Short mmCIF file of C-alpha atoms in Angstrom, two decimals:
data_model
loop_
_atom_site.label_atom_id
_atom_site.label_comp_id
_atom_site.label_asym_id
_atom_site.label_seq_id
_atom_site.Cartn_x
_atom_site.Cartn_y
_atom_site.Cartn_z
CA MET A 26 0.00 0.00 0.00
CA GLU A 27 1.19 3.48 -0.85
CA PRO A 28 0.69 6.57 1.35
CA GLY A 29 -1.94 8.97 0.03
CA ILE A 30 -3.56 6.39 -2.27
CA GLY A 31 -7.02 4.99 -1.53
CA TYR A 32 -7.97 1.32 -1.76
CA TRP A 33 -11.26 -0.59 -1.90
CA VAL A 34 -11.17 -3.55 0.49
CA LEU A 35 -13.77 -6.34 0.57
CA LEU A 36 -14.03 -7.76 4.09
CA ALA A 37 -15.88 -10.81 5.33
CA GLU A 38 -16.64 -9.01 8.60
CA GLN A 39 -18.22 -5.62 9.32
CA ALA A 40 -15.17 -4.44 11.27
CA HIS A 41 -11.49 -5.19 10.84
CA THR A 42 -8.48 -3.64 12.55
CA ILE A 43 -5.48 -2.80 10.40
CA THR A 44 -2.26 -2.11 12.25
CA GLY A 45 0.81 -0.20 11.19
CA HIS A 46 2.68 3.02 11.76
CA SER A 47 1.04 6.43 11.93
CA MET A 48 2.01 8.85 9.19
CA ILE A 49 3.25 12.26 10.20
CA GLU A 50 3.26 13.70 6.67
CA THR A 51 3.25 12.31 3.18
CA CYS A 52 3.42 13.81 -0.28
CA ALA A 53 1.74 12.22 -3.28
CA ASN A 54 1.34 13.03 -6.97
CA TYR A 55 -2.18 13.10 -8.37
CA ASN A 56 -3.28 13.26 -12.00
CA GLN A 57 -6.05 15.44 -13.37
CA GLY A 58 -9.41 13.68 -13.11
CA TRP A 59 -10.89 11.32 -10.53
CA GLN A 60 -8.44 9.78 -8.04
CA MET A 61 -9.05 7.62 -4.99
CA VAL A 62 -7.20 9.29 -2.11
CA GLY A 63 -6.48 7.47 1.13
CA SER A 64 -5.64 8.18 4.73
CA MET A 65 -3.16 10.94 5.37
CA GLY A 66 -1.09 11.83 8.40
CA LYS A 67 -3.40 14.67 9.40
CA GLN A 68 -6.88 15.99 8.80
CA ALA A 69 -7.21 18.42 5.89
CA SER A 70 -9.95 20.89 5.04
CA ARG A 71 -11.14 21.37 1.50
CA SER A 72 -9.78 24.93 1.56
CA MET A 73 -6.22 23.54 1.90
CA ILE A 74 -6.46 21.94 -1.56
CA GLU A 75 -9.21 23.99 -3.23
CA ASP A 76 -6.90 25.28 -6.00
CA TYR A 77 -6.58 21.69 -7.29
CA VAL A 78 -9.99 20.19 -6.54
CA GLU A 79 -13.41 20.23 -8.24
CA ALA A 80 -15.20 17.69 -6.02
CA ILE A 81 -14.64 15.44 -3.00
CA TYR A 82 -16.87 12.45 -2.19
CA LEU A 83 -16.87 9.75 0.44
CA PHE A 84 -18.90 6.56 0.69
CA GLU A 85 -20.80 5.98 3.93
CA ASN A 86 -24.15 4.60 5.02
CA GLY A 87 -24.63 2.90 1.66
CA GLY A 88 -24.15 5.97 -0.55
CA TYR A 89 -21.88 8.79 -1.67
CA SER A 90 -21.92 12.26 -0.17
CA SER A 91 -19.92 15.43 -0.66
CA ALA A 92 -17.13 15.99 1.86
CA SER A 93 -15.78 19.28 3.21
CA GLN A 94 -12.96 17.69 5.24
CA ILE A 95 -10.56 14.83 4.63
CA MET A 96 -10.26 12.71 7.76
CA GLN A 97 -7.55 10.23 8.72
CA GLY A 98 -8.42 6.60 8.14
CA ARG A 99 -10.96 7.21 5.38
CA GLY A 100 -10.89 7.04 1.60
CA TYR A 101 -12.24 9.66 -0.79
CA TRP A 102 -12.92 10.11 -4.46
CA ILE A 103 -11.44 13.47 -5.42
CA LYS A 104 -11.73 15.12 -8.84
CA PHE A 105 -8.55 17.09 -9.48
CA ASN A 106 -8.69 19.92 -12.04
CA GLN A 107 -4.96 19.57 -12.85
CA ASP A 108 -1.96 17.37 -12.15
CA CYS A 109 -0.58 18.25 -8.74
CA ARG A 110 1.59 17.21 -5.82
CA ILE A 111 0.05 17.56 -2.36
CA CYS A 112 1.74 17.14 1.01
CA TRP A 113 -0.73 16.16 3.70
#
C-alpha cells in the first residue's frame, strides 16, 4: 500500500483492525481527473487543496456524499482539475 492512495477492500466481517505506523506527513502526486485518495497523516480541510480540486466524495451509510474535510483513516474520491503534488 502506498501513502496517500485509496484502496477498496472487501471484508468478510463488518469491522477489521489494520495495524501499522502512523504517518506524520506524506506527499503524493495526483493526476487530473478522478483519483481515490487514502488516509493521510493529518486531517485536511477542502480549503487547503481547493486550487486543485473540483469535487470530494466519500462513501458511507450505503451511498456517496460530498465531503468538506478529509479525515484520517478514510478514503475519498477526489476530482482534481490539474496534475498536482500535495503534502498532507
